[in-house]
Amino acid sequence: ICHSVVFSCSTAVNDLVYIMDGSWSVGSDDFETAKRWLVNVTSGLDVSSHYSQVGVVQYSDTPRLEIPLGLHKTTQDLIKAIEDISYLGGNTQTGRAIKFTVDHVFASSQRSEVKNRIAVVVTDGKSQDDVMDASVESRAQGIKVFAVGVGTEITTSELVTIANKPEGEYVLYAEDYTNIDRIRDAMEQKLCEESVCPTRIPVASRDEKGFELILGMKIHQKAKKIQELCTAICLTNTCFKFVLREIFPEGLPPSYVFVSTLRLKGPSSREKLDLWRVLSKDGQIQAAVTLNGQDKSVIFTTTNTVNEEQIVTFDALFDGSWHQLKVLVRPRRVSCFLDDQQIQDEALDAVVPIYINGKTQISKRSGSDATLPTEIQKLRLYCDPQQSERETACEIYSVVRKQNTTVLYYSCDLIDCDVGLGLFNGPTGSRGEPGDPGISGEKVRCSYSLNPLLGPCDFCDAENMDNSASSRHKNGI
């Protein structure tokens, strides 16, 4: 397999510039600490003319170009150059440094096919000049700016002005320079997300970086909607596979959350089903989430630096009802959750980047290309590991039939659940008995769908449950 098709965060084609505060308030000792942090964050990058180019600007009264973009062709040469940077000292002219970086450093790049231009501003105090104009110009030129504030003298409003939006993704804080290494993993993950995960998934009031597999693999166009509630799809014998580079063009991030809300019925609940798998060109599994109905387990497969793959098995029971499965993957650990309850947390060996000249598949019998029937509401991969805490199982429902009316019950009462599209205006009290059924046979247009990718149902009646706000009300939900 050709090495050129191995992709990960380390091989992203980025122009990355660190803008380091070298003013008097930092001090020489803390400046050395800041340099070590830069080395730690950068050491995982593949620095070369083909992948990441890294530059460094130190600033105080005036900016000083320490390392031009593209000067160093290896990671080790870059690290040596960072270690040799001498402390400047002076006042804090952050706006001037950002403008210099935009006008001279990024503009000097000789590469025409750079996918991302990223700046990381590290400062420990309020700027003595205006940062607004320079920050606006950096965004206008498509540069993604992270602001890292260190210590108690920083101004949050200034960091927010410097950084891209939303601030939760582009602003980081450290208590002081002795604690800055605590945000190293967060900085590495955010740089990786910027490189590998450009797609945004609308979730409630925010967008999350990740991969919407139902949309990306066009599953919503090939599969059938389940008539019971018009909110889910059933995967049957249609071929659900895609060229890997079309779904994960830059590979997989080192941390991610795989989330699926699904129901297994019939033979699928008793077989070994690869709910999602990533195969290399020669058919080797590089990543997979497998449901084993025979021994009631969830199996996670990933790469390994020693062997071709490593496998972690979790005990989990799927009983034919709707369930939400989450697999939280971090660089050295993997956790499995079922309906918001953590099942196990296990250690992982170091992984290696995936080959993207293979294919990714959904709902396949293990060891086969045959599709196993699976009912799915959600199939996503989020790049931010913190999404595991925010992603609840609120889309799980059960169905109770009373005479000719179908009543839809949700497993939790949460505000602004993304799959509910904000239908719940607030928390509710304990649920009472269902109210009287509505008018039999009344046709009401479904104004909302639990899965926005599936679109609204054309029409739903009392027999074929509609999920409009009015029917929820009259059914006592």
GROMACS .gro file of N, CA, C and O in nm, residues 200-295:
model
  384
  200ARG      N    1  -1.935   2.040   0.957
  200ARG     CA    2  -2.008   2.081   1.076
  200ARG      C    3  -2.140   2.007   1.084
  200ARG      O    4  -2.213   1.998   0.986
  201ILE      N    5  -2.172   1.957   1.204
  201ILE     CA    6  -2.298   1.889   1.229
  201ILE      C    7  -2.383   1.979   1.318
  201ILE      O    8  -2.342   2.009   1.430
  202PRO      N    9  -2.500   2.023   1.272
  202PRO     CA   10  -2.585   2.106   1.359
  202PRO      C   11  -2.635   2.024   1.478
  202PRO      O   12  -2.699   1.921   1.461
  203VAL      N   13  -2.605   2.067   1.597
  203VAL     CA   14  -2.650   2.001   1.719
  203VAL      C   15  -2.705   2.109   1.812
  203VAL      O   16  -2.630   2.189   1.865
  204ALA      N   17  -2.838   2.108   1.830
  204ALA     CA   18  -2.904   2.207   1.913
  204ALA      C   19  -2.863   2.347   1.868
  204ALA      O   20  -2.878   2.381   1.751
  205SER      N   21  -2.804   2.428   1.956
  205SER     CA   22  -2.773   2.567   1.923
  205SER      C   23  -2.629   2.585   1.878
  205SER      O   24  -2.583   2.698   1.862
  206ARG      N   25  -2.556   2.476   1.854
  206ARG     CA   26  -2.416   2.489   1.815
  206ARG      C   27  -2.387   2.390   1.703
  206ARG      O   28  -2.463   2.297   1.677
  207ASP      N   29  -2.275   2.413   1.636
  207ASP     CA   30  -2.229   2.320   1.534
  207ASP      C   31  -2.109   2.243   1.588
  207ASP      O   32  -2.021   2.300   1.651
  208GLU      N   33  -2.109   2.113   1.562
  208GLU     CA   34  -1.999   2.027   1.606
  208GLU      C   35  -1.922   1.976   1.485
  208GLU      O   36  -1.981   1.939   1.384
  209LYS      N   37  -1.790   1.974   1.497
  209LYS     CA   38  -1.708   1.917   1.391
  209LYS      C   39  -1.717   1.766   1.395
  209LYS      O   40  -1.710   1.705   1.501
  210GLY      N   41  -1.732   1.709   1.278
  210GLY     CA   42  -1.741   1.563   1.274
  210GLY      C   43  -1.788   1.513   1.141
  210GLY      O   44  -1.775   1.580   1.039
  211PHE      N   45  -1.845   1.393   1.141
  211PHE     CA   46  -1.887   1.326   1.019
  211PHE      C   47  -2.029   1.275   1.038
  211PHE      O   48  -2.053   1.189   1.124
  212GLU      N   49  -2.123   1.328   0.962
  212GLU     CA   50  -2.261   1.282   0.963
  212GLU      C   51  -2.270   1.169   0.860
  212GLU      O   52  -2.282   1.193   0.739
  213LEU      N   53  -2.259   1.045   0.906
  213LEU     CA   54  -2.245   0.932   0.815
  213LEU      C   55  -2.372   0.906   0.735
  213LEU      O   56  -2.365   0.860   0.621
  214ILE      N   57  -2.488   0.933   0.793
  214ILE     CA   58  -2.613   0.913   0.718
  214ILE      C   59  -2.615   1.002   0.595
  214ILE      O   60  -2.653   0.960   0.485
  215LEU      N   61  -2.569   1.125   0.612
  215LEU     CA   62  -2.566   1.218   0.499
  215LEU      C   63  -2.446   1.191   0.409
  215LEU      O   64  -2.460   1.184   0.286
  216GLY      N   65  -2.327   1.175   0.469
  216GLY     CA   66  -2.206   1.159   0.390
  216GLY      C   67  -2.207   1.036   0.302
  216GLY      O   68  -2.155   1.037   0.191
  217MET      N   69  -2.268   0.927   0.351
  217MET     CA   70  -2.275   0.804   0.273
  217MET      C   71  -2.407   0.791   0.197
  217MET      O   72  -2.436   0.685   0.141
  218LYS      N   73  -2.485   0.899   0.198
  218LYS     CA   74  -2.613   0.904   0.124
  218LYS      C   75  -2.708   0.791   0.166
  218LYS      O   76  -2.787   0.741   0.086
  219ILE      N   77  -2.698   0.752   0.292
  219ILE     CA   78  -2.784   0.645   0.342
  219ILE      C   79  -2.930   0.688   0.339
  219ILE      O   80  -3.019   0.609   0.311
  220HIS      N   81  -2.955   0.817   0.366
  220HIS     CA   82  -3.093   0.866   0.369
  220HIS      C   83  -3.160   0.859   0.232
  220HIS      O   84  -3.282   0.860   0.222
  221GLN      N   85  -3.078   0.852   0.126
  221GLN     CA   86  -3.134   0.841  -0.010
  221GLN      C   87  -3.158   0.696  -0.049
  221GLN      O   88  -3.248   0.667  -0.128
  222LYS      N   89  -3.081   0.604   0.004
  222LYS     CA   90  -3.089   0.464  -0.036
  222LYS      C   91  -3.183   0.382   0.053
  222LYS      O   92  -3.246   0.288   0.006
  223ALA      N   93  -3.189   0.417   0.182
  223ALA     CA   94  -3.264   0.335   0.277
  223ALA      C   95  -3.410   0.378   0.281
  223ALA      O   96  -3.449   0.484   0.233
  224LYS      N   97  -3.492   0.293   0.339
  224LYS     CA   98  -3.634   0.320   0.352
  224LYS      C   99  -3.663   0.379   0.490
  224LYS      O  100  -3.606   0.338   0.590
  225LYS      N  101  -3.757   0.475   0.492
  225LYS     CA  102  -3.801   0.527   0.620
  225LYS      C  103  -3.891   0.423   0.687
  225LYS      O  104  -3.967   0.353   0.621
  226ILE      N  105  -3.879   0.416   0.817
  226ILE     CA  106  -3.963   0.326   0.893
  226ILE      C  107  -4.100   0.391   0.910
  226ILE      O  108  -4.111   0.502   0.962
  227GLN      N  109  -4.203   0.325   0.865
  227GLN     CA  110  -4.337   0.384   0.862
  227GLN      C  111  -4.395   0.405   1.001
  227GLN      O  112  -4.483   0.488   1.020
  228GLU      N  113  -4.344   0.333   1.099
  228GLU     CA  114  -4.400   0.340   1.233
  228GLU      C  115  -4.404   0.484   1.285
  228GLU      O  116  -4.502   0.528   1.342
  229LEU      N  117  -4.292   0.558   1.265
  229LEU     CA  118  -4.286   0.692   1.321
  229LEU      C  119  -4.230   0.794   1.224
  229LEU      O  120  -4.224   0.912   1.255
  230CYS      N  121  -4.190   0.752   1.108
  230CYS     CA  122  -4.132   0.844   1.009
  230CYS      C  123  -4.010   0.916   1.064
  230CYS      O  124  -3.985   1.030   1.029
  231THR      N  125  -3.936   0.854   1.153
  231THR     CA  126  -3.822   0.921   1.214
  231THR      C  127  -3.691   0.846   1.197
  231THR      O  128  -3.587   0.895   1.236
  232ALA      N  129  -3.698   0.725   1.147
  232ALA     CA  130  -3.578   0.643   1.136
  232ALA      C  131  -3.576   0.574   1.001
  232ALA      O  132  -3.672   0.580   0.924
  233ILE      N  133  -3.463   0.511   0.970
  233ILE     CA  134  -3.448   0.442   0.843
  233ILE      C  135  -3.408   0.298   0.869
  233ILE      O  136  -3.350   0.264   0.972
  234CYS      N  137  -3.439   0.213   0.774
  234CYS     CA  138  -3.406   0.072   0.785
  234CYS      C  139  -3.305   0.036   0.675
  234CYS      O  140  -3.332   0.057   0.556
  235LEU      N  141  -3.191  -0.015   0.715
  235LEU     CA  142  -3.089  -0.060   0.620
  235LEU      C  143  -3.116  -0.206   0.588
  235LEU      O  144  -3.121  -0.290   0.678
  236THR      N  145  -3.136  -0.236   0.462
  236THR     CA  146  -3.164  -0.374   0.423
  236THR      C  147  -3.054  -0.425   0.332
  236THR      O  148  -2.938  -0.425   0.371
  237ASN      N  149  -3.087  -0.467   0.211
  237ASN     CA  150  -2.986  -0.528   0.125
  237ASN      C  151  -2.914  -0.430   0.033
  237ASN      O  152  -2.833  -0.470  -0.048
  238THR      N  153  -2.947  -0.302   0.046
  238THR     CA  154  -2.877  -0.204  -0.036
  238THR      C  155  -2.729  -0.200   0.002
  238THR      O  156  -2.694  -0.220   0.118
  239CYS      N  157  -2.645  -0.171  -0.092
  239CYS     CA  158  -2.501  -0.167  -0.068
  239CYS      C  159  -2.464  -0.036   0.001
  239CYS      O  160  -2.475   0.070  -0.060
  240PHE      N  161  -2.420  -0.043   0.125
  240PHE     CA  162  -2.383   0.076   0.199
  240PHE      C  163  -2.232   0.077   0.219
  240PHE      O  164  -2.181   0.039   0.323
  241LYS      N  165  -2.161   0.118   0.116
  241LYS     CA  166  -2.017   0.132   0.128
  241LYS      C  167  -1.972   0.251   0.045
  241LYS      O  168  -2.037   0.290  -0.053
  242PHE      N  169  -1.862   0.313   0.084
  242PHE     CA  170  -1.814   0.431   0.016
  242PHE      C  171  -1.663   0.429   0.012
  242PHE      O  172  -1.598   0.374   0.102
  243VAL      N  173  -1.607   0.492  -0.090
  243VAL     CA  174  -1.462   0.509  -0.096
  243VAL      C  175  -1.420   0.591   0.025
  243VAL      O  176  -1.478   0.696   0.054
  244LEU      N  177  -1.322   0.543   0.098
  244LEU     CA  178  -1.286   0.602   0.226
  244LEU      C  179  -1.246   0.748   0.214
  244LEU      O  180  -1.284   0.831   0.297
  245ARG      N  181  -1.171   0.784   0.110
  245ARG     CA  182  -1.123   0.921   0.098
  245ARG      C  183  -1.238   1.020   0.076
  245ARG      O  184  -1.223   1.139   0.098
  246GLU      N  185  -1.355   0.971   0.033
  246GLU     CA  186  -1.468   1.059   0.014
  246GLU      C  187  -1.539   1.090   0.145
  246GLU      O  188  -1.607   1.192   0.157
  247ILE      N  189  -1.525   1.005   0.244
  247ILE     CA  190  -1.589   1.025   0.374
  247ILE      C  191  -1.491   1.083   0.475
  247ILE      O  192  -1.522   1.175   0.550
  248PHE      N  193  -1.371   1.026   0.479
  248PHE     CA  194  -1.266   1.072   0.571
  248PHE      C  195  -1.143   1.113   0.490
  248PHE      O  196  -1.042   1.041   0.488
  249PRO      N  197  -1.149   1.226   0.419
  249PRO     CA  198  -1.041   1.262   0.326
  249PRO      C  199  -0.906   1.285   0.393
  249PRO      O  200  -0.802   1.269   0.330
  250GLU      N  201  -0.906   1.319   0.523
  250GLU     CA  202  -0.779   1.340   0.594
  250GLU      C  203  -0.758   1.237   0.704
  250GLU      O  204  -0.679   1.257   0.795
  251GLY      N  205  -0.831   1.125   0.695
  251GLY     CA  206  -0.815   1.021   0.796
  251GLY      C  207  -0.903   1.045   0.918
  251GLY      O  208  -0.999   1.122   0.914
  252LEU      N  209  -0.869   0.979   1.028
  252LEU     CA  210  -0.943   0.990   1.153
  252LEU      C  211  -0.862   1.069   1.256
  252LEU      O  212  -0.739   1.057   1.262
  253PRO      N  213  -0.929   1.148   1.341
  253PRO     CA  214  -0.857   1.216   1.448
  253PRO      C  215  -0.816   1.118   1.558
  253PRO      O  216  -0.871   1.008   1.566
  254PRO      N  217  -0.722   1.154   1.644
  254PRO     CA  218  -0.680   1.062   1.751
  254PRO      C  219  -0.788   1.043   1.857
  254PRO      O  220  -0.791   0.941   1.926
  255SER      N  221  -0.878   1.142   1.871
  255SER     CA  222  -0.990   1.131   1.964
  255SER      C  223  -1.119   1.158   1.889
  255SER      O  224  -1.126   1.250   1.807
  256TYR      N  225  -1.222   1.078   1.916
  256TYR     CA  226  -1.351   1.101   1.854
  256TYR      C  227  -1.458   1.024   1.930
  256TYR      O  228  -1.427   0.940   2.017
  257VAL      N  229  -1.584   1.054   1.901
  257VAL     CA  230  -1.696   0.986   1.964
  257VAL      C  231  -1.785   0.930   1.853
  257VAL      O  232  -1.838   1.007   1.771
  258PHE      N  233  -1.797   0.800   1.849
  258PHE     CA  234  -1.890   0.735   1.756
  258PHE      C  235  -2.024   0.720   1.827
  258PHE      O  236  -2.031   0.668   1.939
  259VAL      N  237  -2.133   0.769   1.763
  259VAL     CA  238  -2.266   0.765   1.824
  259VAL      C  239  -2.364   0.705   1.725
  259VAL      O  240  -2.370   0.747   1.608
  260SER      N  241  -2.442   0.609   1.770
  260SER     CA  242  -2.548   0.553   1.688
  260SER      C  243  -2.669   0.522   1.775
  260SER      O  244  -2.655   0.468   1.884
  261THR      N  245  -2.786   0.561   1.726
  261THR     CA  246  -2.912   0.522   1.788
  261THR      C  247  -2.976   0.421   1.695
  261THR      O  248  -3.004   0.452   1.579
  262LEU      N  249  -3.000   0.300   1.744
  262LEU     CA  250  -3.038   0.192   1.655
  262LEU      C  251  -3.127   0.091   1.726
  262LEU      O  252  -3.139   0.090   1.849
  263ARG      N  253  -3.187   0.005   1.643
  263ARG     CA  254  -3.266  -0.107   1.694
  263ARG      C  255  -3.234  -0.229   1.611
  263ARG      O  256  -3.235  -0.224   1.488
  264LEU      N  257  -3.206  -0.340   1.677
  264LEU     CA  258  -3.176  -0.466   1.609
  264LEU      C  259  -3.292  -0.563   1.629
  264LEU      O  260  -3.337  -0.584   1.743
  265LYS      N  261  -3.339  -0.619   1.520
  265LYS     CA  262  -3.451  -0.713   1.527
  265LYS      C  263  -3.418  -0.836   1.443
  265LYS      O  264  -3.340  -0.829   1.348
  266GLY      N  265  -3.481  -0.948   1.478
  266GLY     CA  266  -3.466  -1.069   1.398
  266GLY      C  267  -3.324  -1.120   1.396
  266GLY      O  268  -3.250  -1.113   1.494
  267PRO      N  269  -3.280  -1.171   1.279
  267PRO     CA  270  -3.147  -1.231   1.268
  267PRO      C  271  -3.034  -1.136   1.307
  267PRO      O  272  -2.932  -1.180   1.358
  268SER      N  273  -3.051  -1.006   1.281
  268SER     CA  274  -2.944  -0.910   1.309
  268SER      C  275  -2.908  -0.907   1.457
  268SER      O  276  -2.793  -0.879   1.493
  269SER      N  277  -3.005  -0.934   1.543
  269SER     CA  278  -2.980  -0.931   1.687
  269SER      C  279  -2.907  -1.054   1.736
  269SER      O  280  -2.863  -1.059   1.851
  270ARG      N  281  -2.891  -1.153   1.648
  270ARG     CA  282  -2.825  -1.278   1.689
  270ARG      C  283  -2.694  -1.302   1.615
  270ARG      O  284  -2.628  -1.403   1.638
  271GLU      N  285  -2.659  -1.212   1.524
  271GLU     CA  286  -2.537  -1.231   1.445
  271GLU      C  287  -2.429  -1.131   1.488
  271GLU      O  288  -2.449  -1.048   1.576
  272LYS      N  289  -2.317  -1.141   1.419
  272LYS     CA  290  -2.205  -1.050   1.442
  272LYS      C  291  -2.209  -0.944   1.334
  272LYS      O  292  -2.183  -0.972   1.216
  273LEU      N  293  -2.243  -0.822   1.373
  273LEU     CA  294  -2.271  -0.713   1.280
  273LEU      C  295  -2.168  -0.603   1.293
  273LEU      O  296  -2.147  -0.548   1.404
  274ASP      N  297  -2.100  -0.569   1.184
  274ASP     CA  298  -2.012  -0.452   1.181
  274ASP      C  299  -2.100  -0.331   1.153
  274ASP      O  300  -2.136  -0.302   1.039
  275LEU      N  301  -2.138  -0.261   1.260
  275LEU     CA  302  -2.223  -0.143   1.244
  275LEU      C  303  -2.152  -0.037   1.160
  275LEU      O  304  -2.214   0.029   1.076
  276TRP      N  305  -2.023  -0.021   1.182
  276TRP     CA  306  -1.940   0.071   1.103
  276TRP      C  307  -1.800   0.013   1.098
  276TRP      O  308  -1.747  -0.033   1.199
  277ARG      N  309  -1.742   0.013   0.978
  277ARG     CA  310  -1.605  -0.035   0.967
  277ARG      C  311  -1.530   0.040   0.860
  277ARG      O  312  -1.588   0.087   0.761
  278VAL      N  313  -1.399   0.051   0.879
  278VAL     CA  314  -1.308   0.115   0.785
  278VAL      C  315  -1.207   0.010   0.741
  278VAL      O  316  -1.137  -0.048   0.825
  279LEU      N  317  -1.202  -0.017   0.611
  279LEU     CA  318  -1.113  -0.120   0.557
  279LEU      C  319  -1.004  -0.058   0.472
  279LEU      O  320  -1.027   0.039   0.399
  280SER      N  321  -0.885  -0.114   0.480
  280SER     CA  322  -0.778  -0.074   0.390
  280SER      C  323  -0.803  -0.133   0.252
  280SER      O  324  -0.896  -0.212   0.232
  281LYS      N  325  -0.720  -0.098   0.156
  281LYS     CA  326  -0.739  -0.146   0.019
  281LYS      C  327  -0.732  -0.298   0.011
  281LYS      O  328  -0.799  -0.362  -0.071
  282ASP      N  329  -0.651  -0.361   0.098
  282ASP     CA  330  -0.639  -0.506   0.096
  282ASP      C  331  -0.737  -0.574   0.192
  282ASP      O  332  -0.724  -0.693   0.221
  283GLY      N  333  -0.836  -0.498   0.244
  283GLY     CA  334  -0.943  -0.557   0.324
  283GLY      C  335  -0.917  -0.569   0.472
  283GLY      O  336  -0.998  -0.627   0.544
  284GLN      N  337  -0.805  -0.514   0.522
  284GLN     CA  338  -0.776  -0.519   0.665
  284GLN      C  339  -0.860  -0.415   0.739
  284GLN      O  340  -0.873  -0.301   0.695
  285ILE      N  341  -0.915  -0.453   0.853
  285ILE     CA  342  -0.993  -0.359   0.934
  285ILE      C  343  -0.900  -0.258   1.001
  285ILE      O  344  -0.805  -0.296   1.070
  286GLN      N  345  -0.928  -0.130   0.980
  286GLN     CA  346  -0.851  -0.022   1.044
  286GLN      C  347  -0.927   0.041   1.159
  286GLN      O  348  -0.867   0.096   1.252
  287ALA      N  349  -1.059   0.036   1.151
  287ALA     CA  350  -1.145   0.083   1.260
  287ALA      C  351  -1.280   0.018   1.242
  287ALA      O  352  -1.328   0.001   1.130
  288ALA      N  353  -1.344  -0.020   1.354
  288ALA     CA  354  -1.476  -0.083   1.344
  288ALA      C  355  -1.546  -0.081   1.478
  288ALA      O  356  -1.482  -0.089   1.584
  289VAL      N  357  -1.679  -0.070   1.472
  289VAL     CA  358  -1.766  -0.090   1.588
  289VAL      C  359  -1.856  -0.207   1.552
  289VAL      O  360  -1.936  -0.200   1.459
  290THR      N  361  -1.840  -0.316   1.625
  290THR     CA  362  -1.909  -0.442   1.594
  290THR      C  363  -2.003  -0.480   1.707
  290THR      O  364  -1.965  -0.472   1.825
  291LEU      N  365  -2.123  -0.525   1.671
  291LEU     CA  366  -2.220  -0.575   1.768
  291LEU      C  367  -2.228  -0.726   1.753
  291LEU      O  368  -2.262  -0.776   1.646
  292ASN      N  369  -2.197  -0.796   1.859
  292ASN     CA  370  -2.197  -0.942   1.856
  292ASN      C  371  -2.319  -0.993   1.933
  292ASN      O  372  -2.320  -0.996   2.056
  293GLY      N  373  -2.422  -1.034   1.858
  293GLY     CA  374  -2.545  -1.081   1.922
  293GLY      C  375  -2.530  -1.215   1.989
  293GLY      O  376  -2.611  -1.251   2.075
  294GLN      N  377  -2.428  -1.290   1.950
  294GLN     CA  378  -2.410  -1.424   2.008
  294GLN      C  379  -2.365  -1.417   2.153
  294GLN      O  380  -2.414  -1.491   2.238
  295ASP      N  381  -2.269  -1.330   2.183
  295ASP     CA  382  -2.222  -1.321   2.322
  295ASP      C  383  -2.256  -1.187   2.386
  295ASP      O  384  -2.199  -1.151   2.489
   0.00000   0.00000   0.00000
